[in-house]
PDB file of C-alpha atoms in Angstrom:
ATOM      1  CA  MET A  29     124.505  70.829 121.475  1.00  0.00           C
ATOM      2  CA  THR A  30     124.632  73.992 119.435  1.00  0.00           C
ATOM      3  CA  ALA A  31     126.468  77.183 120.220  1.00  0.00           C
ATOM      4  CA  PHE A  32     124.229  79.493 118.284  1.00  0.00           C
ATOM      5  CA  THR A  33     120.512  79.908 117.666  1.00  0.00           C
ATOM      6  CA  HIS A  34     121.388  81.018 114.138  1.00  0.00           C
ATOM      7  CA  HIS A  35     124.807  80.398 112.654  1.00  0.00           C
ATOM      8  CA  VAL A  36     124.951  82.267 109.377  1.00  0.00           C
ATOM      9  CA  PHE A  37     127.609  81.364 106.825  1.00  0.00           C
ATOM     10  CA  VAL A  38     128.076  84.002 104.150  1.00  0.00           C
ATOM     11  CA  CYS A  39     129.975  82.816 101.111  1.00  0.00           C
ATOM     12  CA  GLY A  40     133.091  84.908 100.588  1.00  0.00           C
ATOM     13  CA  ASN A  41     134.386  83.008  97.599  1.00  0.00           C
ATOM     14  CA  GLN A  42     136.491  84.914  95.108  1.00  0.00           C
ATOM     15  CA  ARG A  43     137.078  83.931  91.524  1.00  0.00           C
ATOM     16  CA  SER A  44     137.996  85.936  88.479  1.00  0.00           C
ATOM     17  CA  PRO A  45     134.923  87.842  87.237  1.00  0.00           C
ATOM     18  CA  ASP A  46     134.877  85.871  83.969  1.00  0.00           C
ATOM     19  CA  HIS A  47     134.763  82.447  85.628  1.00  0.00           C
ATOM     20  CA  ARG A  48     131.856  80.462  84.170  1.00  0.00           C
ATOM     21  CA  ARG A  49     130.331  79.767  87.582  1.00  0.00           C
ATOM     22  CA  GLY A  50     130.672  83.319  88.839  1.00  0.00           C
ATOM     23  CA  CYS A  51     131.440  83.988  92.479  1.00  0.00           C
ATOM     24  CA  CYS A  52     129.745  85.328  95.571  1.00  0.00           C
ATOM     25  CA  ASP A  53     132.256  88.028  96.443  1.00  0.00           C
ATOM     26  CA  CYS A  54     134.361  88.594  93.333  1.00  0.00           C
ATOM     27  CA  GLU A  55     135.922  91.761  94.684  1.00  0.00           C
ATOM     28  CA  GLY A  56     136.611  90.301  98.124  1.00  0.00           C
ATOM     29  CA  LYS A  57     134.926  93.211  99.856  1.00  0.00           C
ATOM     30  CA  ASP A  58     133.154  91.084 102.481  1.00  0.00           C
ATOM     31  CA  GLU A  59     130.436  93.732 102.317  1.00  0.00           C
ATOM     32  CA  LEU A  60     127.402  91.495 102.778  1.00  0.00           C
ATOM     33  CA  ARG A  61     128.870  89.752 105.787  1.00  0.00           C
ATOM     34  CA  ASN A  62     129.995  93.006 107.359  1.00  0.00           C
ATOM     35  CA  GLU A  63     126.577  94.627 106.911  1.00  0.00           C
ATOM     36  CA  LEU A  64     124.842  91.594 108.359  1.00  0.00           C
ATOM     37  CA  LYS A  65     127.270  91.446 111.268  1.00  0.00           C
ATOM     38  CA  THR A  66     126.714  95.102 112.111  1.00  0.00           C
ATOM     39  CA  ALA A  67     122.922  94.808 111.797  1.00  0.00           C
ATOM     40  CA  ALA A  68     122.789  91.660 113.949  1.00  0.00           C
ATOM     41  CA  LYS A  69     124.874  93.332 116.618  1.00  0.00           C
ATOM     42  CA  LYS A  70     122.656  96.439 116.572  1.00  0.00           C
ATOM     43  CA  ALA A  71     119.619  94.205 116.990  1.00  0.00           C
ATOM     44  CA  GLY A  72     121.176  92.769 120.151  1.00  0.00           C
ATOM     45  CA  LEU A  73     121.530  89.288 118.691  1.00  0.00           C
ATOM     46  CA  LYS A  74     125.104  88.771 119.761  1.00  0.00           C
ATOM     47  CA  PRO A  75     126.367  86.284 121.068  1.00  0.00           C
ATOM     48  CA  ARG A  76     123.578  83.811 120.220  1.00  0.00           C
ATOM     49  CA  VAL A  77     123.691  84.630 116.519  1.00  0.00           C
ATOM     50  CA  ARG A  78     126.970  84.445 114.638  1.00  0.00           C
ATOM     51  CA  ILE A  79     127.683  85.807 111.187  1.00  0.00           C
ATOM     52  CA  ASN A  80     130.501  83.731 109.776  1.00  0.00           C
ATOM     53  CA  LYS A  81     132.610  83.891 106.669  1.00  0.00           C
ATOM     54  CA  ALA A  82     132.630  80.723 104.593  1.00  0.00           C
ATOM     55  CA  GLY A  83     134.547  79.363 101.664  1.00  0.00           C
ATOM     56  CA  CYS A  84     132.650  78.330  98.528  1.00  0.00           C
ATOM     57  CA  LEU A  85     129.235  76.876  99.398  1.00  0.00           C
ATOM     58  CA  ASP A  86     128.960  75.385  95.908  1.00  0.00           C
ATOM     59  CA  GLN A  87     125.714  77.117  94.933  1.00  0.00           C
ATOM     60  CA  CYS A  88     127.618  79.645  92.826  1.00  0.00           C
ATOM     61  CA  GLU A  89     124.939  80.167  90.188  1.00  0.00           C
ATOM     62  CA  HIS A  90     122.675  81.573  92.898  1.00  0.00           C
ATOM     63  CA  GLY A  91     125.192  83.890  94.501  1.00  0.00           C
ATOM     64  CA  PRO A  92     125.641  85.831  96.597  1.00  0.00           C
ATOM     65  CA  VAL A  93     124.657  82.927  98.811  1.00  0.00           C
ATOM     66  CA  MET A  94     124.309  82.287 102.521  1.00  0.00           C
ATOM     67  CA  VAL A  95     123.118  79.389 104.633  1.00  0.00           C
ATOM     68  CA  ILE A  96     121.661  79.622 108.121  1.00  0.00           C
ATOM     69  CA  TYR A  97     122.090  76.655 110.459  1.00  0.00           C
ATOM     70  CA  PRO A  98     120.865  74.634 112.240  1.00  0.00           C
ATOM     71  CA  GLN A  99     117.684  75.586 110.333  1.00  0.00           C
ATOM     72  CA  GLY A 100     119.266  74.862 106.953  1.00  0.00           C
ATOM     73  CA  ILE A 101     117.827  77.968 105.307  1.00  0.00           C
ATOM     74  CA  TRP A 102     119.564  78.724 102.014  1.00  0.00           C
ATOM     75  CA  TYR A 103     119.285  82.220 100.593  1.00  0.00           C
ATOM     76  CA  GLY A 104     120.521  83.199  97.146  1.00  0.00           C
ATOM     77  CA  GLY A 105     120.844  86.383  95.139  1.00  0.00           C
ATOM     78  CA  VAL A 106     121.234  88.270  98.392  1.00  0.00           C
ATOM     79  CA  SER A 107     122.183  91.931  98.366  1.00  0.00           C
ATOM     80  CA  VAL A 108     123.024  94.345 101.157  1.00  0.00           C
ATOM     81  CA  ASP A 109     119.526  95.772 100.694  1.00  0.00           C
ATOM     82  CA  ASP A 110     118.145  92.487 102.012  1.00  0.00           C
ATOM     83  CA  VAL A 111     120.113  92.697 105.263  1.00  0.00           C
ATOM     84  CA  PRO A 112     117.468  94.500 107.385  1.00  0.00           C
ATOM     85  CA  ARG A 113     114.808  91.934 106.409  1.00  0.00           C
ATOM     86  CA  ILE A 114     117.101  89.003 107.055  1.00  0.00           C
ATOM     87  CA  VAL A 115     117.797  90.310 110.533  1.00  0.00           C
ATOM     88  CA  GLU A 116     114.225  91.302 111.401  1.00  0.00           C
ATOM     89  CA  GLU A 117     112.335  88.462 109.786  1.00  0.00           C
ATOM     90  CA  THR A 118     114.685  85.496 109.901  1.00  0.00           C
ATOM     91  CA  LEU A 119     117.108  86.089 112.743  1.00  0.00           C
ATOM     92  CA  VAL A 120     114.667  87.769 115.121  1.00  0.00           C
ATOM     93  CA  LYS A 121     111.280  86.280 114.201  1.00  0.00           C
ATOM     94  CA  GLY A 122     112.486  82.967 112.783  1.00  0.00           C
ATOM     95  CA  GLU A 123     110.589  83.466 109.531  1.00  0.00           C
ATOM     96  CA  VAL A 124     111.832  82.308 106.158  1.00  0.00           C
ATOM     97  CA  ILE A 125     111.896  84.950 103.397  1.00  0.00           C
ATOM     98  CA  GLU A 126     110.542  82.830 100.570  1.00  0.00           C
ATOM     99  CA  GLU A 127     111.663  85.091  97.744  1.00  0.00           C
ATOM    100  CA  LEU A 128     115.300  84.660  98.794  1.00  0.00           C
ATOM    101  CA  VAL A 129     115.165  80.877  99.194  1.00  0.00           C
ATOM    102  CA  ILE A 130     117.149  78.852  96.668  1.00  0.00           C
ATOM    103  CA  ALA A 131     114.622  76.550  95.028  1.00  0.00           C
ATOM    104  CA  ASP A 132     114.699  72.857  95.946  1.00  0.00           C
ATOM    105  CA  GLU A 133     115.253  71.906  92.308  1.00  0.00           C
ATOM    106  CA  CYS A 134     118.376  74.066  92.232  1.00  0.00           C
ATOM    107  CA  LEU A 135     119.925  73.458  95.633  1.00  0.00           C
ATOM    108  CA  ASN A 136     122.946  71.189  95.346  1.00  0.00           C
ATOM    109  CA  ASN A 137     121.644  69.845  92.056  1.00  0.00           C
ATOM    110  CA  PRO A 138     124.242  69.323  89.329  1.00  0.00           C
ATOM    111  CA  ASN A 139     121.371  69.499  86.828  1.00  0.00           C
ATOM    112  CA  CYS A 140     120.126  72.831  88.096  1.00  0.00           C
ATOM    113  CA  PRO A 141     119.070  74.771  84.956  1.00  0.00           C
ATOM    114  CA  HIS A 142     121.019  77.804  86.110  1.00  0.00           C
ATOM    115  CA  ILE A 143     124.263  75.831  85.948  1.00  0.00           C
ATOM    116  CA  ALA A 144     123.445  74.878  82.376  1.00  0.00           C
ATOM    117  CA  GLU A 145     122.802  78.539  81.576  1.00  0.00           C
ATOM    118  CA  THR A 146     126.174  79.659  82.805  1.00  0.00           C
ATOM    119  CA  GLN A 147     127.838  76.863  80.875  1.00  0.00           C
ATOM    120  CA  GLY A 148     126.182  78.110  77.732  1.00  0.00           C
ATOM    121  CA  SER A 149     124.432  74.809  77.015  1.00  0.00           C
TER     122      SER A 149
ATOM    123  CA  MET B   8     115.378  72.449 102.923  1.00  0.00           C
ATOM    124  CA  THR B   9     118.988  71.451 103.328  1.00  0.00           C
ATOM    125  CA  ALA B  10     121.517  70.794 100.608  1.00  0.00           C
ATOM    126  CA  PHE B  11     123.703  68.446 102.584  1.00  0.00           C
ATOM    127  CA  THR B  12     123.220  65.601 105.043  1.00  0.00           C
ATOM    128  CA  HIS B  13     126.363  66.818 106.791  1.00  0.00           C
ATOM    129  CA  HIS B  14     127.792  70.249 106.132  1.00  0.00           C
ATOM    130  CA  VAL B  15     131.144  70.401 107.874  1.00  0.00           C
ATOM    131  CA  PHE B  16     132.751  73.763 108.547  1.00  0.00           C
ATOM    132  CA  VAL B  17     136.424  73.525 109.395  1.00  0.00           C
ATOM    133  CA  CYS B  18     137.878  76.637 110.968  1.00  0.00           C
ATOM    134  CA  GLY B  19     140.724  77.985 108.880  1.00  0.00           C
ATOM    135  CA  ASN B  20     141.418  81.038 110.985  1.00  0.00           C
ATOM    136  CA  GLN B  21     144.945  82.367 110.997  1.00  0.00           C
ATOM    137  CA  ARG B  22     146.458  84.566 113.665  1.00  0.00           C
ATOM    138  CA  SER B  23     150.006  85.146 114.737  1.00  0.00           C
ATOM    139  CA  PRO B  24     151.196  82.171 116.805  1.00  0.00           C
ATOM    140  CA  ASP B  25     151.586  84.315 119.922  1.00  0.00           C
ATOM    141  CA  HIS B  26     147.993  85.616 119.885  1.00  0.00           C
ATOM    142  CA  ARG B  27     146.440  84.997 123.312  1.00  0.00           C
ATOM    143  CA  ARG B  28     143.474  83.118 121.881  1.00  0.00           C
ATOM    144  CA  GLY B  29     145.549  80.954 119.561  1.00  0.00           C
ATOM    145  CA  CYS B  30     144.203  79.967 116.178  1.00  0.00           C
ATOM    146  CA  CYS B  31     142.912  76.894 114.408  1.00  0.00           C
ATOM    147  CA  ASP B  32     145.220  76.979 111.409  1.00  0.00           C
ATOM    148  CA  CYS B  33     148.089  79.288 112.331  1.00  0.00           C
ATOM    149  CA  GLU B  34     150.183  78.233 109.370  1.00  0.00           C
ATOM    150  CA  GLY B  35     147.333  78.435 106.881  1.00  0.00           C
ATOM    151  CA  LYS B  36     148.009  74.945 105.582  1.00  0.00           C
ATOM    152  CA  ASP B  37     144.340  73.927 105.360  1.00  0.00           C
ATOM    153  CA  GLU B  38     145.586  70.431 106.186  1.00  0.00           C
ATOM    154  CA  LEU B  39     142.704  69.239 108.331  1.00  0.00           C
ATOM    155  CA  ARG B  40     140.110  70.331 105.813  1.00  0.00           C
ATOM    156  CA  ASN B  41     142.006  68.828 102.905  1.00  0.00           C
ATOM    157  CA  GLU B  42     142.425  65.476 104.673  1.00  0.00           C
ATOM    158  CA  LEU B  43     138.761  65.407 105.586  1.00  0.00           C
ATOM    159  CA  LYS B  44     137.731  66.352 102.084  1.00  0.00           C
ATOM    160  CA  THR B  45     139.829  63.584 100.555  1.00  0.00           C
ATOM    161  CA  ALA B  46     138.611  60.989 103.061  1.00  0.00           C
ATOM    162  CA  ALA B  47     134.962  61.933 102.587  1.00  0.00           C
ATOM    163  CA  LYS B  48     135.342  61.695  98.834  1.00  0.00           C
ATOM    164  CA  LYS B  49     137.019  58.273  99.113  1.00  0.00           C
ATOM    165  CA  ALA B  50     134.146  57.103 101.305  1.00  0.00           C
ATOM    166  CA  GLY B  51     131.732  58.032  98.517  1.00  0.00           C
ATOM    167  CA  LEU B  52     130.051  60.746 100.550  1.00  0.00           C
ATOM    168  CA  LYS B  53     130.137  63.389  97.850  1.00  0.00           C
ATOM    169  CA  PRO B  54     127.915  65.314  96.995  1.00  0.00           C
ATOM    170  CA  ARG B  55     125.669  64.871 100.035  1.00  0.00           C
ATOM    171  CA  VAL B  56     128.443  65.729 102.472  1.00  0.00           C
ATOM    172  CA  ARG B  57     130.398  68.941 102.061  1.00  0.00           C
ATOM    173  CA  ILE B  58     133.630  69.865 103.779  1.00  0.00           C
ATOM    174  CA  ASN B  59     133.753  73.635 103.893  1.00  0.00           C
ATOM    175  CA  LYS B  60     136.306  76.174 104.939  1.00  0.00           C
ATOM    176  CA  ALA B  61     135.119  78.667 107.533  1.00  0.00           C
ATOM    177  CA  GLY B  62     136.383  81.853 109.072  1.00  0.00           C
ATOM    178  CA  CYS B  63     136.805  82.047 112.849  1.00  0.00           C
ATOM    179  CA  LEU B  64     134.141  79.993 114.637  1.00  0.00           C
ATOM    180  CA  ASP B  65     134.943  81.796 117.912  1.00  0.00           C
ATOM    181  CA  GLN B  66     135.797  78.688 119.933  1.00  0.00           C
ATOM    182  CA  CYS B  67     139.515  79.402 119.566  1.00  0.00           C
ATOM    183  CA  GLU B  68     140.628  77.960 122.911  1.00  0.00           C
ATOM    184  CA  HIS B  69     139.413  74.550 121.719  1.00  0.00           C
ATOM    185  CA  GLY B  70     141.024  74.613 118.302  1.00  0.00           C
ATOM    186  CA  PRO B  71     141.413  73.166 115.843  1.00  0.00           C
ATOM    187  CA  VAL B  72     137.639  73.325 115.718  1.00  0.00           C
ATOM    188  CA  MET B  73     134.913  72.183 113.353  1.00  0.00           C
ATOM    189  CA  VAL B  74     131.127  72.209 113.425  1.00  0.00           C
ATOM    190  CA  ILE B  75     128.847  69.813 111.593  1.00  0.00           C
ATOM    191  CA  TYR B  76     125.396  71.031 110.577  1.00  0.00           C
ATOM    192  CA  PRO B  77     122.455  70.640 110.643  1.00  0.00           C
ATOM    193  CA  GLN B  78     123.295  68.333 113.568  1.00  0.00           C
ATOM    194  CA  GLY B  79     125.179  71.065 115.427  1.00  0.00           C
ATOM    195  CA  ILE B  80     128.034  68.775 116.448  1.00  0.00           C
ATOM    196  CA  TRP B  81     131.040  70.757 117.648  1.00  0.00           C
ATOM    197  CA  TYR B  82     134.415  69.059 117.720  1.00  0.00           C
ATOM    198  CA  GLY B  83     137.526  70.576 119.249  1.00  0.00           C
ATOM    199  CA  GLY B  84     141.192  69.687 119.525  1.00  0.00           C
ATOM    200  CA  VAL B  85     140.855  67.857 116.231  1.00  0.00           C
ATOM    201  CA  SER B  86     143.937  66.532 114.481  1.00  0.00           C
ATOM    202  CA  VAL B  87     144.429  64.871 111.110  1.00  0.00           C
ATOM    203  CA  ASP B  88     144.668  61.560 112.997  1.00  0.00           C
ATOM    204  CA  ASP B  89     140.995  61.953 113.896  1.00  0.00           C
ATOM    205  CA  VAL B  90     139.905  62.240 110.273  1.00  0.00           C
ATOM    206  CA  PRO B  91     139.230  58.509 109.607  1.00  0.00           C
ATOM    207  CA  ARG B  92     137.013  58.253 112.721  1.00  0.00           C
ATOM    208  CA  ILE B  93     135.148  61.424 111.895  1.00  0.00           C
ATOM    209  CA  VAL B  94     134.347  60.054 108.460  1.00  0.00           C
ATOM    210  CA  GLU B  95     133.472  56.507 109.528  1.00  0.00           C
ATOM    211  CA  GLU B  96     131.681  57.220 112.777  1.00  0.00           C
ATOM    212  CA  THR B  97     130.105  60.618 112.326  1.00  0.00           C
ATOM    213  CA  LEU B  98     129.666  61.188 108.605  1.00  0.00           C
ATOM    214  CA  VAL B  99     128.816  57.592 107.675  1.00  0.00           C
ATOM    215  CA  LYS B 100     127.160  56.183 110.811  1.00  0.00           C
ATOM    216  CA  GLY B 101     125.856  59.423 112.263  1.00  0.00           C
ATOM    217  CA  GLU B 102     127.509  58.800 115.635  1.00  0.00           C
ATOM    218  CA  VAL B 103     128.964  61.522 117.806  1.00  0.00           C
ATOM    219  CA  ILE B 104     132.572  60.992 118.964  1.00  0.00           C
ATOM    220  CA  GLU B 105     132.167  62.100 122.562  1.00  0.00           C
ATOM    221  CA  GLU B 106     135.856  62.622 123.265  1.00  0.00           C
ATOM    222  CA  LEU B 107     136.053  65.264 120.542  1.00  0.00           C
ATOM    223  CA  VAL B 108     132.926  67.152 121.576  1.00  0.00           C
ATOM    224  CA  ILE B 109     133.456  70.641 122.979  1.00  0.00           C
ATOM    225  CA  ALA B 110     131.883  70.572 126.445  1.00  0.00           C
ATOM    226  CA  ASP B 111     128.595  72.403 126.946  1.00  0.00           C
ATOM    227  CA  GLU B 112     130.129  74.562 129.672  1.00  0.00           C
ATOM    228  CA  CYS B 113     132.781  75.739 127.204  1.00  0.00           C
ATOM    229  CA  LEU B 114     130.835  76.127 123.975  1.00  0.00           C
ATOM    230  CA  ASN B 115     130.217  79.776 123.216  1.00  0.00           C
ATOM    231  CA  ASN B 116     130.702  80.651 126.872  1.00  0.00           C
ATOM    232  CA  PRO B 117     132.693  83.824 127.559  1.00  0.00           C
ATOM    233  CA  ASN B 118     133.372  82.390 131.022  1.00  0.00           C
ATOM    234  CA  CYS B 119     134.777  79.135 129.691  1.00  0.00           C
ATOM    235  CA  PRO B 120     137.729  78.299 131.996  1.00  0.00           C
ATOM    236  CA  HIS B 121     139.964  77.683 129.001  1.00  0.00           C
ATOM    237  CA  ILE B 122     139.581  81.295 127.916  1.00  0.00           C
ATOM    238  CA  ALA B 123     140.667  82.418 131.386  1.00  0.00           C
ATOM    239  CA  GLU B 124     143.681  80.113 131.114  1.00  0.00           C
ATOM    240  CA  THR B 125     144.864  81.617 127.864  1.00  0.00           C
ATOM    241  CA  GLN B 126     144.361  85.105 129.248  1.00  0.00           C
ATOM    242  CA  GLY B 127     146.620  84.260 132.165  1.00  0.00           C
ATOM    243  CA  SER B 128     144.006  85.182 134.759  1.00  0.00           C
TER     244      SER B 128
END
């Protein structure tokens, strides 16, 4: 019971640039999602792969962030330069790009050291 | 590698009310998501359950729509009245509420009969 082989949620959260937690798309350009959408379409992945916009995914310190379901792959610090690899390696071949993965000790952890850093403690 | 036991994406897509495909949150009230968020918090499900806003999930004819990952449970025609059951049965007990499930023959199917209906063909 799943509509998509890969349902990608790209965080499009906007906050003011000086917010202590930062934001994934401060300028609201939707650039990462648009690039990924175009690349996935070019690779013939539509309609089994969907590139979706999401509200805050609450991993702000690791932004720009995306999560791919149902696999539950969390990527952080993603740039548009990573888009071709995400399409080829993850969406086509089903491989996880380890260097983009948000570390287990950070993911959804209120004691993630990166949160402390941005809070200046 | 998943941050949440249940990551719920509630479609918050807005279109004009006369759009042929309809929309999940035409008035942009975010009511369903807010109710679900409050109820999940009251049930003590935070931080392992997250209620997220999503852009169009492309199952518009079955809106208001939500999808719960990593389980891949798709609910359609959801109202705020369904919120208590979704929390108690699905998010707490892990049970699928069959009457809310979007049928397999509709989910992500361009030939879904409900799409034809809204197109007037």
